Amino acid sequence: MANFTKATGIKDWLNQRLAIEKVEKVIASEYWIPKNINFLWAMGMILVFTFKMLLISGIFLMMYYQPSVEQAFDSVNYTIMREVDFGWLWRHVHAVASSVTFLIMYIHMFTGIYYGSYKKGREMIWISGMLLFITFSAAAFSGYMLPWGQMSYWAGMVITNIFSLGGLHMDGLVEWIRGDYVPAQAFLTRFYMLHVLLLPLAIIGLMGLHFAALRIPHVNNQDGEEIDFDAEAKKYLDGDKKGSKVMRFANDFLSKDMMVLGIFLIFFFYLVFFNYGFALDPVNMDKADGLITPKHIYPEWYFLWSYEILRPFSTNVGLIAFGFAQVIYLFLPWLDRSSNAVAASRRGKFKIWFWVLLIDMIVLTAMGKLPPEGIFSTIGLVAALVFIALWIILPFITMNEKKV
Amino acid sequence: MHNNSRRGFMGKAFGAVAGVGVLGSLVAMKKSWDPLPSVRAAGFTTLDMSIYKEGELITEQWRGKPVFVLKKTAEMIEKQTESQEKRDIIINGSHFMVAIGLCTHLGCIPAYKVDEEEFLCACHGGKFDWSGEVTLLPPPRALDIPPFKIEGNNMILGEIGPEFKAMKDSGITL
């Protein structure tokens, strides 16, 4: 049996049983972060915050929301918005936080791509991050069903129809997912379950994996410098804090993180209080009706780019292109053949590739919002083809990249 | 060595028991998500076909889906091509276009433009003519015809009659 002695205080008592000092060192004071980073390294902590906001506002929404096709719409638009004191606050926080989560997730992702933070032992960080993106997408979609407005219903119809897999006509699978011929009660209740239980559980698990994946390779730095963390940590602990290339996660790095978070919070609550409209589609303020399609169905802004890859093609080709767009980011660590884990600005052709990809994503997003007519469908088609071409040429342009 | 083989056996025995359990629970989970019997039972709709006016599109409802019913005008019957004619449902001498009013692309409801005599899907721009055939991509096929059975003046949606079976067998609808 382990040797327990009479505790000298509460801390010592806990220490003997839970090794709290050691745990604190591992996750905070002796978890080493490079010094040469910038504000883009704070996005992860902002995402932790937005997830926390989603969780807290979601808990309050759940107390009045009714997952039934008759009552769902009124429980959101009347009970929560008008009757419950501060009900509007939870709804606005929830809607804005989900939208902003995607904004920050895209910044986080493209920071990773720009600095090559997905290679040399950091592959699992990238993969767990992309899995988080996929689960967050599923959570956003399932949550979008819950107010049971027109956009909820028709987005549910269109997205579940994707599972018939075009020419394969797997209508049985679609009916199984819905539990009905069309989105109805069974559909609403199971998506409610996914949204409030299964997907949040998966997200929390994946967040654990994402942090754990960071532990051994450590975070990248903006110069792509390979740091000997053990040696630098020793230097720091021996008193040469200035000469060491690393700092403690807490409180050194965290203080900078909190500074960025503070600025973000001002932006976030500005949106919540004064500019929440972008996250609440006016079409969804009409109750779901299976006999009237809204004039123009479009997803929330964060799905527009992949929607636009689906749209300009015939069904089967569109589905293949869409499937390609959904999974291709996962394979980035292997499609990028260069071993340079440095900023894109120092990587020649990759630099051009990065900016073209980013601009293409923005063009796809803009076209996805516009009606599929005339010049817009042509631009959309070209942008979709560019997206696919970019990923196909990536291995070839990085294969012979000079070592920096 | 003796011990190892015993552990190996116990491991395999547990694996077998757990495997049966996993399979069983997967079946239960799959079945729990199937449409309920009450949902399936409500899947029949009877339409009285004698009440429709020529050239006017009426939207009925079957299994929660919109069903387009268009009694064709003499002019339409006159000008229709062979493939358009094959989609006709003839009840007491009247020609009808009856189809599920969901775009075969991803399931939005196409709107009927009376002047152009065509359907336009606002979601992805697909077009269908007044007989339900595709005139502009992306829809992969003509509007689906729901399973039907003709009894006198009535049309029962959800049941499979000989006319529907013939259409299905010749590939006119799914």
Coordinates of C-alpha atoms in Angstrom, one line a residue:
Chain A
M1 CA 0.0 0.0 0.0
A2 CA 1.1 3.5 -0.7
N3 CA 2.6 5.4 2.3
F4 CA 0.2 8.0 3.7
T5 CA 1.4 10.4 6.4
K6 CA -0.6 12.7 8.6
A7 CA -1.3 15.7 6.4
T8 CA 0.1 19.1 7.2
G9 CA -2.8 20.9 5.6
I10 CA -5.6 20.6 3.0
K11 CA -3.2 21.0 0.1
D12 CA -0.9 18.3 1.4
W13 CA -3.9 16.0 2.1
L14 CA -5.1 16.4 -1.4
N15 CA -1.5 16.1 -2.7
Q16 CA -1.0 12.7 -1.1
R17 CA -4.3 11.4 -2.7
L18 CA -4.5 13.3 -6.0
A19 CA -1.0 14.6 -6.7
I20 CA -2.5 18.0 -7.4
E21 CA 0.8 19.8 -7.5
K22 CA 2.1 17.4 -10.2
V23 CA -1.1 17.7 -12.2
E24 CA -0.9 21.5 -12.0
K25 CA 2.7 21.4 -13.3
V26 CA 1.8 19.1 -16.2
I27 CA -1.2 21.1 -17.4
A28 CA -0.2 24.6 -16.5
S29 CA 3.0 25.9 -14.9
E30 CA 5.4 23.4 -16.6
Y31 CA 3.6 23.1 -19.9
W32 CA 5.9 25.1 -22.1
I33 CA 4.8 27.5 -24.9
P34 CA 7.2 29.2 -27.3
K35 CA 7.7 32.9 -26.9
N36 CA 7.7 33.7 -30.7
I37 CA 4.0 33.5 -31.3
N38 CA 1.3 36.1 -32.0
F39 CA -2.4 36.8 -31.3
L40 CA -3.5 34.0 -33.7
W41 CA -2.3 31.5 -31.1
A42 CA -5.1 32.6 -28.8
M43 CA -7.9 31.3 -31.1
G44 CA -7.9 27.9 -29.3
M45 CA -8.7 29.5 -25.9
I46 CA -11.4 31.7 -27.6
L47 CA -13.0 28.5 -28.9
V48 CA -13.0 27.0 -25.4
F49 CA -14.8 30.2 -24.3
T50 CA -17.4 30.1 -27.1
F51 CA -18.1 26.4 -26.4
K52 CA -18.6 27.3 -22.7
M53 CA -21.0 30.1 -23.8
L54 CA -22.9 27.6 -26.0
L55 CA -23.1 25.1 -23.1
I56 CA -24.4 27.7 -20.5
S57 CA -26.9 29.4 -22.8
G58 CA -28.0 26.0 -24.1
I59 CA -28.7 24.8 -20.6
F60 CA -31.1 27.7 -20.0
L61 CA -32.8 27.3 -23.4
M62 CA -33.4 23.6 -22.7
M63 CA -35.4 24.5 -19.7
Y64 CA -38.2 26.0 -21.8
Y65 CA -37.8 24.5 -25.2
Q66 CA -40.4 21.9 -26.2
P67 CA -39.2 19.3 -28.7
S68 CA -42.5 18.7 -30.4
V69 CA -43.6 19.8 -33.9
E70 CA -46.7 21.6 -32.5
Q71 CA -44.9 23.5 -29.7
A72 CA -41.3 23.9 -30.7
F73 CA -41.8 27.0 -32.8
D74 CA -43.8 28.8 -30.1
S75 CA -41.7 27.6 -27.3
V76 CA -38.7 29.4 -28.9
N77 CA -40.4 32.4 -30.5
Y78 CA -43.0 33.1 -27.8
T79 CA -42.0 31.5 -24.5
I80 CA -38.3 32.0 -24.6
M81 CA -38.2 35.3 -26.5
R82 CA -41.1 37.0 -24.8
E83 CA -42.1 35.3 -21.6
V84 CA -38.9 34.1 -20.0
D85 CA -37.0 36.9 -18.3
F86 CA -33.7 37.3 -20.2
G87 CA -34.8 34.4 -22.4
W88 CA -33.8 36.5 -25.4
L89 CA -30.3 36.8 -24.0
W90 CA -29.7 33.0 -23.9
R91 CA -31.1 32.7 -27.4
H92 CA -29.0 35.5 -28.8
V93 CA -25.9 34.3 -27.0
H94 CA -26.5 30.8 -28.4
A95 CA -27.1 31.9 -31.9
V96 CA -24.2 34.4 -32.0
A97 CA -21.8 32.0 -30.3
S98 CA -22.5 29.2 -32.8
S99 CA -21.9 31.5 -35.7
V100 CA -18.8 33.0 -34.1
T101 CA -17.5 29.6 -33.2
F102 CA -17.2 28.8 -36.9
L103 CA -15.6 32.2 -37.7
I104 CA -12.9 31.5 -35.1
M105 CA -12.6 27.9 -36.1
Y106 CA -11.9 29.0 -39.7
I107 CA -9.3 31.5 -38.5
H108 CA -7.7 28.7 -36.3
M109 CA -7.7 26.3 -39.2
F110 CA -6.1 28.7 -41.7
T111 CA -3.6 29.8 -39.1
G112 CA -2.6 26.1 -38.8
I113 CA -2.4 25.8 -42.6
Y114 CA -0.4 29.1 -43.0
Y115 CA 2.2 28.1 -40.4
G116 CA 2.4 24.4 -41.4
S117 CA 1.3 23.3 -37.9
Y118 CA 0.0 20.0 -39.1
K119 CA 3.3 18.2 -39.7
K120 CA 6.3 16.8 -38.0
G121 CA 4.4 15.0 -35.2
R122 CA 1.5 17.5 -35.2
E123 CA -0.7 15.3 -37.5
M124 CA -2.9 14.2 -34.6
I125 CA -3.6 17.8 -33.6
W126 CA -4.8 18.5 -37.2
I127 CA -6.9 15.3 -37.4
S128 CA -8.6 15.8 -34.0
G129 CA -9.2 19.4 -34.9
M130 CA -10.9 18.5 -38.2
L131 CA -13.0 15.9 -36.4
L132 CA -14.0 18.7 -34.0
F133 CA -15.0 20.8 -37.1
I134 CA -17.1 17.9 -38.4
T135 CA -18.9 17.3 -35.0
F136 CA -19.4 21.0 -34.6
S137 CA -21.0 21.1 -38.1
A138 CA -23.3 18.3 -37.1
A139 CA -24.1 20.1 -33.8
A140 CA -24.8 23.3 -35.7
F141 CA -27.1 21.5 -38.2
S142 CA -29.0 19.6 -35.6
G143 CA -29.5 22.8 -33.5
Y144 CA -30.7 24.6 -36.6
M145 CA -33.6 22.1 -36.8
L146 CA -34.9 22.8 -33.3
P147 CA -36.8 26.1 -33.7
W148 CA -38.8 24.3 -36.4
G149 CA -39.2 27.2 -38.7
Q150 CA -39.3 27.1 -42.5
M151 CA -35.5 27.1 -42.9
S152 CA -35.2 24.4 -40.2
Y153 CA -37.7 22.2 -42.1
W154 CA -36.3 22.7 -45.6
A155 CA -32.7 22.5 -44.6
G156 CA -33.6 19.3 -42.8
M157 CA -35.3 18.0 -46.0
V158 CA -32.4 18.9 -48.3
I159 CA -29.6 17.8 -46.1
T160 CA -31.2 14.4 -45.2
N161 CA -31.9 13.9 -48.9
I162 CA -28.2 13.9 -49.5
F163 CA -28.1 10.5 -47.8
S164 CA -30.1 9.0 -50.7
L165 CA -26.6 9.3 -52.4
G166 CA -28.0 10.5 -55.7
G167 CA -28.1 7.8 -58.3
L168 CA -28.1 5.1 -55.6
H169 CA -31.6 6.1 -54.6
M170 CA -31.2 5.0 -51.0
D171 CA -34.6 6.4 -50.0
G172 CA -34.9 3.8 -47.3
L173 CA -31.8 5.2 -45.6
V174 CA -33.3 8.7 -45.7
E175 CA -36.6 7.5 -44.2
W176 CA -34.6 5.7 -41.5
I177 CA -32.7 8.8 -40.6
R178 CA -35.9 10.8 -40.5
G179 CA -38.1 8.1 -38.9
D180 CA -40.8 9.3 -41.3
Y181 CA -41.3 10.0 -45.0
V182 CA -40.6 13.7 -44.4
P183 CA -39.1 15.6 -41.4
A184 CA -41.7 15.2 -38.7
Q185 CA -41.9 14.4 -34.9
A186 CA -39.5 11.5 -34.9
F187 CA -37.0 13.6 -36.8
L188 CA -37.3 16.6 -34.5
T189 CA -36.9 14.5 -31.3
R190 CA -33.9 12.6 -32.5
F191 CA -32.1 15.7 -33.7
Y192 CA -32.9 17.2 -30.3
M193 CA -31.2 14.3 -28.6
L194 CA -28.2 14.6 -30.9
H195 CA -27.9 18.3 -30.3
V196 CA -28.2 18.3 -26.5
L197 CA -26.5 15.0 -25.6
L198 CA -24.6 12.8 -28.1
L199 CA -22.8 15.6 -30.1
P200 CA -21.8 17.7 -27.1
L201 CA -20.4 14.5 -25.5
A202 CA -18.4 13.8 -28.6
I203 CA -17.2 17.4 -28.8
I204 CA -16.0 17.3 -25.2
G205 CA -14.2 14.0 -25.8
L206 CA -12.6 15.3 -29.0
M207 CA -11.5 18.5 -27.2
G208 CA -9.7 16.3 -24.7
L209 CA -8.0 14.5 -27.5
H210 CA -7.1 17.8 -29.3
F211 CA -5.4 19.1 -26.1
A212 CA -3.7 15.7 -25.5
A213 CA -2.4 15.7 -29.1
L214 CA -0.7 19.1 -28.4
R215 CA 1.1 17.9 -25.3
I216 CA 4.1 16.0 -26.9
P217 CA 4.8 18.0 -30.1
H218 CA 3.9 21.3 -28.3
V219 CA 2.4 24.3 -30.2
N220 CA 4.2 25.6 -33.3
N221 CA 5.8 29.0 -33.4
Q222 CA 5.6 31.8 -36.0
D223 CA 9.2 31.3 -37.2
G224 CA 8.9 27.5 -37.7
E225 CA 11.8 27.2 -35.3
E226 CA 12.5 23.7 -33.9
I227 CA 12.8 24.2 -30.2
D228 CA 14.3 21.8 -27.8
F229 CA 11.6 22.1 -25.1
D230 CA 13.5 20.2 -22.4
A231 CA 16.6 22.3 -22.7
E232 CA 14.7 25.6 -22.9
A233 CA 12.5 24.6 -20.0
K234 CA 15.6 23.8 -17.9
K235 CA 17.0 27.2 -18.8
Y236 CA 13.8 28.9 -17.7
L237 CA 13.6 26.9 -14.4
D238 CA 17.3 27.7 -13.7
G239 CA 16.4 31.4 -13.7
D240 CA 17.3 32.5 -17.2
K241 CA 13.7 33.5 -18.0
K242 CA 14.9 36.1 -20.5
G243 CA 17.3 33.8 -22.4
S244 CA 14.8 30.9 -22.6
K245 CA 12.8 30.5 -25.8
V246 CA 9.8 29.2 -23.8
M247 CA 7.4 30.4 -21.2
R248 CA 4.9 28.8 -18.8
F249 CA 1.4 28.1 -20.1
A250 CA 0.1 29.5 -16.8
N251 CA 0.3 32.3 -16.0
D252 CA 2.7 33.7 -18.7
F253 CA 0.9 32.6 -21.8
L254 CA -2.5 32.6 -20.3
S255 CA -2.2 36.3 -19.4
K256 CA -1.6 37.1 -23.1
D257 CA -4.4 34.8 -24.1
M258 CA -6.8 36.5 -21.7
M259 CA -5.8 39.9 -23.2
V260 CA -6.9 38.7 -26.7
L261 CA -10.0 37.0 -25.1
G262 CA -10.9 40.4 -23.5
I263 CA -10.9 42.1 -26.9
F264 CA -12.9 39.2 -28.4
L265 CA -15.4 39.5 -25.6
I266 CA -16.1 43.1 -26.4
F267 CA -16.7 42.1 -30.1
F268 CA -18.8 39.1 -29.0
F269 CA -21.2 41.0 -26.7
Y270 CA -21.4 43.8 -29.2
L271 CA -22.9 41.2 -31.6
V272 CA -25.1 39.7 -28.9
F273 CA -26.7 43.0 -27.9
F274 CA -26.6 45.1 -31.0
N275 CA -26.1 43.0 -34.1
Y276 CA -27.5 39.5 -33.5
G277 CA -29.7 39.6 -36.7
F278 CA -27.1 37.9 -38.9
A279 CA -27.4 34.7 -36.8
L280 CA -31.2 34.6 -36.9
D281 CA -32.6 34.1 -40.4
P282 CA -35.9 36.0 -41.0
V283 CA -37.2 33.1 -43.1
N284 CA -37.0 30.9 -40.0
M285 CA -39.4 33.2 -38.2
D286 CA -42.2 31.4 -40.2
K287 CA -43.4 28.1 -38.8
A288 CA -42.3 24.9 -40.7
D289 CA -44.7 24.1 -43.6
G290 CA -44.1 21.0 -45.7
L291 CA -46.2 22.4 -48.6
I292 CA -44.3 25.7 -49.1
T293 CA -40.6 25.9 -50.0
P294 CA -39.0 29.2 -49.2
K295 CA -38.1 31.1 -52.4
H296 CA -34.4 30.6 -51.8
I297 CA -32.9 27.9 -49.5
Y298 CA -29.4 28.5 -48.2
P299 CA -27.5 27.3 -45.2
E300 CA -25.9 29.5 -42.5
W301 CA -22.9 31.4 -43.8
Y302 CA -20.4 28.9 -42.4
F303 CA -21.7 26.1 -44.7
L304 CA -22.0 28.2 -47.8
W305 CA -18.6 27.2 -49.3
S306 CA -19.3 23.5 -49.3
Y307 CA -22.9 24.1 -50.4
E308 CA -21.6 26.0 -53.4
I309 CA -19.4 23.0 -54.3
L310 CA -22.5 20.8 -54.3
R311 CA -24.7 23.2 -56.2
P312 CA -23.4 23.8 -59.8
F313 CA -23.0 20.1 -60.7
S314 CA -25.5 17.4 -61.6
T315 CA -26.6 15.3 -58.6
N316 CA -24.1 12.6 -58.7
V317 CA -21.1 14.7 -59.6
G318 CA -22.2 17.3 -57.1
L319 CA -22.4 14.7 -54.3
I320 CA -18.9 13.4 -55.1
A321 CA -17.5 17.0 -55.2
F322 CA -19.3 17.7 -51.9
G323 CA -18.0 14.6 -50.3
F324 CA -14.5 15.5 -51.5
A325 CA -14.8 18.9 -49.9
Q326 CA -16.0 17.5 -46.6
V327 CA -13.0 15.1 -46.1
I328 CA -10.1 16.6 -48.1
Y329 CA -8.9 18.9 -45.3
L330 CA -8.4 15.8 -43.1
F331 CA -5.6 14.6 -45.5
L332 CA -3.7 17.9 -45.5
P333 CA -0.7 16.5 -43.5
W334 CA -0.1 13.9 -46.3
L335 CA -1.1 15.9 -49.3
D336 CA 1.5 18.6 -48.4
R337 CA 4.7 16.7 -49.3
S338 CA 7.2 19.3 -48.0
S339 CA 8.7 18.9 -44.6
N340 CA 8.9 22.7 -44.1
A341 CA 6.8 23.5 -41.0
V342 CA 7.3 27.3 -41.5
A343 CA 5.1 30.2 -42.5
A344 CA 3.7 30.1 -46.0
S345 CA 5.4 33.4 -46.8
R346 CA 8.7 31.4 -46.9
R347 CA 7.4 28.5 -49.0
G348 CA 7.3 29.8 -52.6
K349 CA 4.5 28.1 -54.5
F350 CA 2.7 27.1 -51.3
K351 CA 2.3 30.7 -50.4
I352 CA 0.4 31.3 -53.6
W353 CA -1.6 28.1 -53.0
F354 CA -2.6 29.2 -49.5
W355 CA -3.9 32.6 -50.6
V356 CA -5.7 31.3 -53.7
L357 CA -7.4 28.7 -51.4
L358 CA -8.4 31.3 -48.9
I359 CA -9.8 33.7 -51.6
D360 CA -11.5 30.7 -53.3
M361 CA -13.3 29.8 -50.0
I362 CA -14.5 33.4 -49.7
V363 CA -15.7 33.5 -53.3
L364 CA -17.5 30.1 -52.8
T365 CA -19.1 31.5 -49.6
A366 CA -20.3 34.7 -51.4
M367 CA -21.7 32.7 -54.4
G368 CA -23.5 30.2 -52.1
K369 CA -25.6 33.0 -50.7
L370 CA -26.7 34.4 -54.1
P371 CA -29.5 32.8 -56.1
P372 CA -28.2 30.2 -58.6
E373 CA -28.7 32.3 -61.7
G374 CA -26.7 33.7 -64.6
I375 CA -23.2 35.0 -63.9
F376 CA -23.3 33.8 -60.3
S377 CA -23.7 30.2 -61.2
T378 CA -20.8 30.5 -63.6
I379 CA -18.5 32.1 -61.0
G380 CA -19.7 29.4 -58.5
L381 CA -18.8 26.6 -60.9
V382 CA -15.4 28.1 -61.6
A383 CA -14.7 28.5 -57.9
A384 CA -15.8 24.9 -57.2
L385 CA -13.5 23.6 -59.9
V386 CA -10.6 25.8 -58.6
F387 CA -11.2 24.3 -55.1
I388 CA -10.9 20.7 -56.4
A389 CA -7.9 21.6 -58.6
L390 CA -6.0 23.2 -55.7
W391 CA -6.2 20.0 -53.7
I392 CA -5.2 17.8 -56.6
I393 CA -2.1 19.9 -57.4
L394 CA -1.0 20.4 -53.7
P395 CA 1.2 17.2 -53.6
F396 CA 2.9 18.2 -56.9
I397 CA 3.8 21.8 -55.9
T398 CA 5.1 20.8 -52.5
M399 CA 7.0 17.7 -53.6
N400 CA 10.1 19.6 -54.8
E401 CA 9.9 22.5 -52.3
K402 CA 13.3 23.7 -51.2
K403 CA 14.2 23.0 -47.6
V404 CA 14.2 26.2 -45.5
Chain B
M1 CA 2.5 -20.9 -21.2
H2 CA -0.3 -22.9 -19.6
N3 CA -1.6 -19.7 -18.1
N4 CA -1.3 -17.8 -21.3
S5 CA -3.5 -20.2 -23.3
R6 CA -6.1 -20.1 -20.5
R7 CA -6.0 -16.3 -20.7
G8 CA -6.3 -16.4 -24.4
F9 CA -9.3 -18.7 -24.1
M10 CA -11.0 -16.4 -21.6
G11 CA -10.3 -13.4 -23.8
K12 CA -11.9 -15.2 -26.8
A13 CA -14.8 -16.3 -24.7
F14 CA -15.5 -12.8 -23.6
G15 CA -15.1 -11.5 -27.1
A16 CA -17.7 -14.0 -28.3
V17 CA -20.2 -13.0 -25.6
A18 CA -19.6 -9.3 -26.2
G19 CA -19.8 -9.7 -29.9
V20 CA -23.3 -11.2 -29.6
G21 CA -24.3 -8.4 -27.3
V22 CA -22.9 -5.7 -29.7
L23 CA -24.7 -7.2 -32.7
G24 CA -28.0 -7.5 -30.8
S25 CA -27.9 -3.9 -29.5
L26 CA -27.0 -2.6 -33.0
V27 CA -30.1 -4.4 -34.4
A28 CA -32.2 -2.9 -31.6
M29 CA -30.7 0.6 -32.2
K30 CA -31.3 0.4 -36.0
K31 CA -34.9 -0.8 -35.5
S32 CA -35.6 1.9 -32.9
W33 CA -35.0 4.5 -35.6
D34 CA -37.3 3.0 -38.2
P35 CA -40.5 4.9 -39.0
L36 CA -43.2 3.9 -36.5
P37 CA -46.2 1.7 -37.5
S38 CA -48.5 4.7 -37.0
V39 CA -46.4 6.7 -39.4
R40 CA -46.5 3.9 -42.0
A41 CA -50.3 3.4 -41.5
A42 CA -51.0 7.0 -42.2
G43 CA -49.3 6.7 -45.6
F44 CA -52.5 6.4 -47.8
T45 CA -54.5 9.3 -49.4
T46 CA -57.6 9.0 -51.6
L47 CA -58.2 11.7 -54.3
D48 CA -61.5 12.3 -56.1
M49 CA -60.2 13.0 -59.6
S50 CA -63.5 14.4 -61.0
I51 CA -63.2 17.7 -59.2
Y52 CA -60.1 19.1 -60.9
K53 CA -60.2 22.0 -63.5
E54 CA -58.2 21.8 -66.7
G55 CA -54.9 23.6 -66.7
E56 CA -54.9 24.4 -63.0
L57 CA -52.2 23.0 -60.8
I58 CA -53.5 21.7 -57.4
T59 CA -51.1 20.6 -54.6
E60 CA -52.4 17.7 -52.5
Q61 CA -50.6 16.1 -49.6
W62 CA -49.4 12.5 -49.3
R63 CA -47.1 11.2 -46.6
G64 CA -46.4 14.8 -45.7
K65 CA -45.1 15.4 -49.2
P66 CA -46.8 17.7 -51.7
V67 CA -48.3 15.9 -54.7
F68 CA -49.0 17.9 -57.9
V69 CA -52.2 17.2 -59.8
L70 CA -52.6 18.9 -63.2
K71 CA -55.6 18.0 -65.4
K72 CA -54.1 18.6 -68.9
T73 CA -55.8 20.9 -71.3
A74 CA -56.8 19.7 -74.8
E75 CA -54.0 21.8 -76.2
M76 CA -51.4 20.1 -74.0
I77 CA -52.6 16.6 -74.9
E78 CA -52.4 17.7 -78.6
K79 CA -48.8 18.9 -78.5
Q80 CA -47.3 16.4 -76.1
T81 CA -44.4 14.2 -77.2
E82 CA -44.4 10.4 -76.9
S83 CA -42.3 10.5 -73.7
Q84 CA -44.5 13.1 -72.2
E85 CA -47.6 11.1 -73.1
K86 CA -46.2 8.0 -71.3
R87 CA -46.4 9.8 -68.0
D88 CA -50.1 10.5 -68.5
I89 CA -52.5 9.0 -66.0
I90 CA -55.9 8.5 -67.7
I91 CA -59.0 8.4 -65.5
N92 CA -62.4 8.4 -67.1
G93 CA -60.9 9.8 -70.3
S94 CA -59.2 12.8 -68.6
H95 CA -55.4 13.1 -68.8
F96 CA -53.6 13.9 -65.6
M97 CA -50.1 14.7 -64.6
V98 CA -49.7 13.4 -61.0
A99 CA -46.3 13.7 -59.4
I100 CA -44.6 14.1 -56.1
G101 CA -43.9 17.8 -55.9
L102 CA -40.4 17.6 -54.7
C103 CA -37.4 18.3 -56.9
T104 CA -35.6 15.0 -57.7
H105 CA -32.3 16.9 -57.0
L106 CA -32.5 17.5 -53.3
G107 CA -36.2 17.8 -52.5
C108 CA -37.3 21.4 -52.6
I109 CA -40.8 22.2 -54.0
P110 CA -40.6 23.6 -57.5
A111 CA -43.0 26.4 -58.2
Y112 CA -45.4 26.2 -61.2
K113 CA -45.2 29.2 -63.6
V114 CA -48.6 29.2 -65.4
D115 CA -47.5 31.4 -68.3
E116 CA -44.4 29.3 -69.1
E117 CA -46.2 26.0 -68.3
E118 CA -43.2 24.9 -66.4
F119 CA -41.9 24.2 -62.9
L120 CA -38.8 26.1 -61.5
C121 CA -37.0 24.9 -58.5
A122 CA -35.6 27.9 -56.6
C123 CA -33.0 25.9 -54.6
H124 CA -30.6 25.0 -57.4
G125 CA -32.3 26.3 -60.5
G126 CA -33.7 23.0 -62.0
K127 CA -36.7 23.2 -64.4
F128 CA -39.4 20.7 -65.3
D129 CA -42.1 20.9 -68.0
W130 CA -45.8 20.6 -67.4
S131 CA -45.6 16.8 -67.8
G132 CA -42.9 16.6 -65.1
E133 CA -39.9 16.0 -67.4
V134 CA -36.6 17.7 -66.7
T135 CA -35.8 20.6 -69.0
L136 CA -32.8 22.1 -67.1
L137 CA -30.3 20.4 -64.8
P138 CA -29.4 19.6 -62.0
P139 CA -32.4 17.3 -61.4
P140 CA -31.3 13.8 -62.3
R141 CA -34.7 12.5 -63.4
A142 CA -38.3 13.6 -64.0
L143 CA -40.6 14.3 -61.1
D144 CA -41.4 11.0 -59.3
I145 CA -44.9 9.5 -59.7
P146 CA -46.2 8.3 -56.3
P147 CA -47.5 4.7 -56.2
F148 CA -51.2 4.8 -57.1
K149 CA -54.2 2.6 -57.7
I150 CA -57.3 3.7 -59.7
E151 CA -60.7 2.8 -58.5
G152 CA -63.4 4.5 -60.6
N153 CA -63.1 8.2 -60.2
N154 CA -60.8 7.8 -57.2
M155 CA -57.0 7.6 -57.1
I156 CA -55.5 6.0 -54.0
L157 CA -52.0 7.2 -53.3
G158 CA -49.7 4.7 -51.5
E159 CA -51.2 1.6 -53.0
I160 CA -49.7 -0.1 -56.1
G161 CA -52.2 -0.6 -59.0
P162 CA -51.5 -2.2 -62.4
E163 CA -51.1 1.2 -64.1
F164 CA -48.4 2.3 -61.6
K165 CA -46.7 -1.1 -61.8
A166 CA -46.5 -0.8 -65.6
M167 CA -44.9 2.7 -65.3
K168 CA -42.4 1.5 -62.7
D169 CA -41.5 -1.6 -64.8
S170 CA -40.9 0.5 -67.9
G171 CA -38.7 2.9 -65.9
I172 CA -40.9 6.0 -66.3
T173 CA -40.7 6.5 -62.5
L174 CA -38.8 5.0 -59.6

